[in-house]
Amino acid sequence: MTTHREGVFVEGLWVEKEGLSSDVAPPVPEVGCTSAPLESMSFHFASYCKAYSEDYMLCKNESQDPRHCLKEGRKVTRCALDLIRKLKENCDKEWTRHWECLDVNNHQLFQCRKEEREFNDCVFKKLGLTKTIPDTPEGQTPIHLKEKPLYK
Amino acid sequence: MSAPASRQRWLVPIQPLFPLMIIGVLGVTMRWGVKKYQEYENWGKPKRWSVDRWDRRMMERDSRLTGNVNFQRAEVEAPKEFLTNSAWEVERPFM
């Protein structure tokens, strides 16, 4: 039934009895970041974990079955955990300022360019990652590097 | 029998603008009040607008990680409850 009505006499939320059993998949801790920190580090994650996420996407293209791509998914999760650990050690303050700014501004990246520039500078200095927007046409500065984005 | 001539009070005639200023002040107060009420509902942050399906599913994941849609956290690993909790409401059968 796909009527999707709200629950009427609600007694809490559903909790699974056990998670995924260990003989199906070795346990990997899940990423503990919510949406704003993830959004601000998304481009750095793309350049840091490019190989693993491309593997995962190619695997997903083969079939939509969740059991098919568990291994590649675990690799992506471990890479993301590694990147978050490095960001927290090196660039914690700039990262926090950027995602707190995003949180107040409806998670829109264009409202927080100043904090984003400081965060990108810190990440480039400490970890060597740059933010690239894929599919920018040649000869056009990317939108996050333009000094006056509202001008032509 | 000469009627008393009506004279304007100030050099620049701003008296007809007073009602407009009152309406302006009321409008600004109303918008400020609505904004403050929305921030009160969303734990001190402005309300999210133009929320699409992606944002809704990310907000549901946020609520599973931190208990409330408006709270953010930036830890490395998720709490143990995250592996088994969900956002599905459990309903008592009543019919």
Short mmCIF file of C-alpha atoms in Angstrom, two decimals:
data_model
loop_
_atom_site.label_atom_id
_atom_site.label_comp_id
_atom_site.label_asym_id
_atom_site.label_seq_id
_atom_site.Cartn_x
_atom_site.Cartn_y
_atom_site.Cartn_z
CA MET A 1 0.00 0.00 0.00
CA THR A 2 1.47 3.34 -0.93
CA THR A 3 -1.01 5.73 0.60
CA HIS A 4 1.64 7.39 2.83
CA ARG A 5 -0.66 8.79 5.48
CA GLU A 6 0.63 10.11 8.83
CA GLY A 7 0.56 7.70 11.76
CA VAL A 8 -2.55 8.14 13.95
CA PHE A 9 -1.78 6.59 17.38
CA VAL A 10 2.02 6.81 17.23
CA GLU A 11 4.01 5.04 19.92
CA GLY A 12 7.59 5.88 19.01
CA LEU A 13 9.89 5.12 16.11
CA TRP A 14 10.82 1.75 14.63
CA VAL A 15 14.12 0.28 15.81
CA GLU A 16 15.65 -2.77 14.12
CA LYS A 17 16.39 -5.74 16.38
CA GLU A 18 19.92 -6.30 15.03
CA GLY A 19 21.82 -4.49 12.31
CA LEU A 20 23.67 -6.17 9.47
CA SER A 21 25.19 -9.42 10.77
CA SER A 22 28.98 -9.67 10.74
CA ASP A 23 29.19 -12.70 8.46
CA VAL A 24 27.42 -10.81 5.69
CA ALA A 25 29.63 -7.74 6.00
CA PRO A 26 32.52 -6.78 8.29
CA PRO A 27 31.44 -3.96 10.60
CA VAL A 28 32.48 -0.49 9.48
CA PRO A 29 31.58 2.58 11.58
CA GLU A 30 29.18 4.93 9.83
CA VAL A 31 30.02 8.53 9.00
CA GLY A 32 28.90 10.74 11.89
CA CYS A 33 28.50 14.06 10.08
CA THR A 34 25.15 15.68 9.40
CA SER A 35 24.18 17.53 6.23
CA ALA A 36 25.92 20.92 6.68
CA PRO A 37 29.45 19.61 7.42
CA LEU A 38 29.09 17.05 4.63
CA GLU A 39 28.03 19.72 2.17
CA SER A 40 30.97 21.97 2.95
CA MET A 41 33.51 19.16 2.52
CA SER A 42 31.77 17.60 -0.48
CA PHE A 43 34.17 18.87 -3.16
CA HIS A 44 37.24 17.92 -1.11
CA PHE A 45 35.74 14.47 -0.61
CA ALA A 46 35.26 14.21 -4.37
CA SER A 47 38.93 14.88 -5.05
CA TYR A 48 40.25 12.81 -2.11
CA CYS A 49 38.11 9.69 -2.65
CA LYS A 50 37.68 9.90 -6.44
CA ALA A 51 38.79 6.33 -7.16
CA TYR A 52 36.55 4.66 -4.56
CA SER A 53 33.44 6.67 -5.37
CA GLU A 54 33.84 6.07 -9.11
CA ASP A 55 34.17 2.33 -8.40
CA TYR A 56 30.99 2.50 -6.34
CA MET A 57 29.05 4.37 -9.00
CA LEU A 58 30.12 1.98 -11.75
CA CYS A 59 29.12 -0.93 -9.53
CA LYS A 60 25.72 0.67 -8.86
CA ASN A 61 25.20 1.09 -12.58
CA GLU A 62 25.32 -2.69 -12.94
CA SER A 63 22.44 -3.39 -10.56
CA GLN A 64 20.29 -1.56 -8.03
CA ASP A 65 20.36 -4.45 -5.54
CA PRO A 66 21.78 -3.18 -2.20
CA ARG A 67 23.65 -6.45 -1.62
CA HIS A 68 25.63 -6.07 -4.85
CA CYS A 69 27.75 -3.07 -3.87
CA LEU A 70 28.39 -3.54 -0.15
CA LYS A 71 32.16 -3.92 -0.56
CA GLU A 72 32.64 -0.79 -2.64
CA GLY A 73 30.35 1.09 -0.25
CA ARG A 74 32.51 0.06 2.71
CA LYS A 75 35.59 1.39 0.93
CA VAL A 76 33.89 4.73 0.29
CA THR A 77 32.81 4.94 3.94
CA ARG A 78 36.34 4.23 5.19
CA CYS A 79 37.79 6.88 2.86
CA ALA A 80 35.22 9.43 4.07
CA LEU A 81 36.01 8.62 7.73
CA ASP A 82 39.70 9.12 7.01
CA LEU A 83 39.08 12.50 5.38
CA ILE A 84 36.88 13.72 8.23
CA ARG A 85 39.53 12.69 10.76
CA LYS A 86 42.17 14.65 8.84
CA LEU A 87 39.90 17.70 8.54
CA LYS A 88 39.18 17.67 12.25
CA GLU A 89 42.88 17.49 13.08
CA ASN A 90 44.00 20.20 10.68
CA CYS A 91 41.25 22.61 9.63
CA ASP A 92 38.64 22.25 12.36
CA LYS A 93 38.02 25.95 13.02
CA GLU A 94 37.58 27.05 9.40
CA TRP A 95 35.40 24.01 8.67
CA THR A 96 33.16 24.73 11.66
CA ARG A 97 32.78 28.38 10.65
CA HIS A 98 31.83 27.40 7.10
CA TRP A 99 29.21 24.86 8.01
CA GLU A 100 27.72 27.04 10.71
CA CYS A 101 27.39 29.81 8.11
CA LEU A 102 25.71 27.35 5.72
CA ASP A 103 23.36 26.25 8.48
CA VAL A 104 22.07 29.79 8.95
CA ASN A 105 21.76 30.42 5.20
CA ASN A 106 19.48 27.60 4.06
CA HIS A 107 22.47 25.43 3.04
CA GLN A 108 23.14 27.63 -0.01
CA LEU A 109 26.80 27.75 -0.97
CA PHE A 110 26.72 31.17 -2.64
CA GLN A 111 25.85 32.90 0.63
CA CYS A 112 29.04 31.80 2.38
CA ARG A 113 31.85 32.47 -0.10
CA LYS A 114 34.14 34.23 2.40
CA GLU A 115 34.25 31.36 4.89
CA GLU A 116 34.50 28.92 2.00
CA ARG A 117 37.58 30.71 0.67
CA GLU A 118 39.28 30.51 4.08
CA PHE A 119 38.38 26.82 4.39
CA ASN A 120 39.65 26.01 0.89
CA ASP A 121 42.91 27.86 1.57
CA CYS A 122 43.43 25.92 4.80
CA VAL A 123 42.67 22.57 3.14
CA PHE A 124 45.02 23.34 0.25
CA LYS A 125 47.80 24.34 2.63
CA LYS A 126 47.46 21.35 4.98
CA LEU A 127 46.13 18.54 2.79
CA GLY A 128 46.82 19.62 -0.79
CA LEU A 129 43.23 19.33 -2.06
CA THR A 130 41.60 21.90 -4.34
CA LYS A 131 37.94 22.32 -5.09
CA THR A 132 37.16 21.81 -8.77
CA ILE A 133 33.70 22.03 -10.22
CA PRO A 134 33.45 19.38 -12.94
CA ASP A 135 32.28 20.43 -16.40
CA THR A 136 33.25 24.11 -16.19
CA PRO A 137 33.69 25.38 -19.77
CA GLU A 138 37.24 26.36 -20.78
CA GLY A 139 38.16 29.99 -20.26
CA GLN A 140 35.45 30.64 -17.67
CA THR A 141 36.48 31.21 -14.05
CA PRO A 142 34.57 28.86 -11.72
CA ILE A 143 31.82 30.57 -9.77
CA HIS A 144 33.51 30.11 -6.41
CA LEU A 145 36.64 31.95 -7.62
CA LYS A 146 34.94 34.96 -9.22
CA GLU A 147 35.55 38.19 -7.36
CA LYS A 148 32.21 39.74 -8.41
CA PRO A 149 29.87 36.87 -9.25
CA LEU A 150 26.85 39.12 -9.79
CA TYR A 151 28.56 41.13 -12.52
CA LYS A 152 28.88 39.87 -16.08
CA MET B 1 -16.96 87.52 9.88
CA SER B 2 -13.74 85.95 8.74
CA ALA B 3 -13.22 82.17 9.32
CA PRO B 4 -9.89 81.35 10.96
CA ALA B 5 -7.46 80.49 8.16
CA SER B 6 -6.08 76.97 8.40
CA ARG B 7 -2.35 77.04 8.42
CA GLN B 8 0.13 74.19 7.93
CA ARG B 9 2.09 73.35 11.00
CA TRP B 10 5.57 72.72 9.52
CA LEU B 11 7.49 74.19 6.61
CA VAL B 12 7.70 70.88 4.71
CA PRO B 13 4.20 69.28 4.62
CA ILE B 14 4.90 65.82 6.03
CA GLN B 15 1.56 65.42 7.80
CA PRO B 16 -0.05 63.32 5.02
CA LEU B 17 2.87 60.87 5.28
CA PHE B 18 2.10 59.93 8.90
CA PRO B 19 -0.45 57.20 8.04
CA LEU B 20 2.01 55.67 5.57
CA MET B 21 4.72 55.66 8.20
CA ILE B 22 2.36 53.97 10.67
CA ILE B 23 1.52 51.30 8.08
CA GLY B 24 5.24 50.84 7.35
CA VAL B 25 6.09 50.37 11.00
CA LEU B 26 3.26 47.86 11.42
CA GLY B 27 4.43 45.92 8.35
CA VAL B 28 8.05 45.79 9.52
CA THR B 29 6.94 44.67 12.99
CA MET B 30 4.76 41.94 11.48
CA ARG B 31 7.59 40.57 9.32
CA TRP B 32 10.04 40.72 12.24
CA GLY B 33 7.52 38.89 14.43
CA VAL B 34 6.98 36.11 11.90
CA LYS B 35 10.75 35.73 11.45
CA LYS B 36 11.30 35.53 15.22
CA TYR B 37 8.55 32.95 15.61
CA GLN B 38 10.04 30.81 12.85
CA GLU B 39 13.48 31.04 14.49
CA TYR B 40 11.91 30.02 17.80
CA GLU B 41 10.38 26.99 16.13
CA ASN B 42 13.65 26.04 14.45
CA TRP B 43 15.88 26.31 17.54
CA GLY B 44 17.38 29.71 16.73
CA LYS B 45 17.97 29.27 12.99
CA PRO B 46 15.96 30.59 10.03
CA LYS B 47 13.44 28.25 8.48
CA ARG B 48 14.62 26.10 5.58
CA TRP B 49 12.84 27.02 2.37
CA SER B 50 12.73 25.42 -1.06
CA VAL B 51 13.30 22.00 0.50
CA ASP B 52 13.37 19.27 -2.18
CA ARG B 53 13.41 15.51 -1.85
CA TRP B 54 17.19 15.36 -1.41
CA ASP B 55 17.06 17.92 1.43
CA ARG B 56 14.16 16.10 3.05
CA ARG B 57 16.05 12.80 3.07
CA MET B 58 19.24 14.50 4.39
CA MET B 59 17.17 16.14 7.15
CA GLU B 60 15.68 12.76 8.05
CA ARG B 61 19.22 11.36 8.32
CA ASP B 62 20.16 14.36 10.50
CA SER B 63 17.25 13.58 12.83
CA ARG B 64 18.39 9.97 13.09
CA LEU B 65 21.95 11.07 13.92
CA THR B 66 21.21 13.85 16.41
CA GLY B 67 17.58 13.49 17.44
CA ASN B 68 16.36 16.72 15.86
CA VAL B 69 16.30 18.01 12.32
CA ASN B 70 17.86 21.33 13.34
CA PHE B 71 20.90 19.99 15.20
CA GLN B 72 24.15 19.42 13.32
CA ARG B 73 27.18 17.45 14.41
CA ALA B 74 30.60 16.99 12.83
CA GLU B 75 32.03 13.86 14.45
CA VAL B 76 34.03 11.16 12.71
CA GLU B 77 31.90 8.19 13.67
CA ALA B 78 28.16 7.83 14.13
CA PRO B 79 26.64 6.83 17.50
CA LYS B 80 25.78 3.15 17.94
CA GLU B 81 22.02 3.84 17.77
CA PHE B 82 22.40 5.10 14.21
CA LEU B 83 23.01 1.57 12.94
CA THR B 84 19.54 0.36 13.91
CA ASN B 85 17.23 3.36 14.28
CA SER B 86 14.81 4.74 11.72
CA ALA B 87 12.33 7.56 11.17
CA TRP B 88 9.30 5.31 10.64
CA GLU B 89 6.46 5.89 13.06
CA VAL B 90 5.14 2.83 14.91
CA GLU B 91 1.36 2.94 15.00
CA ARG B 92 -0.92 1.08 17.39
CA PRO B 93 -3.52 -0.89 15.37
CA PHE B 94 -6.92 0.62 16.03
CA MET B 95 -9.31 -0.71 13.39
#
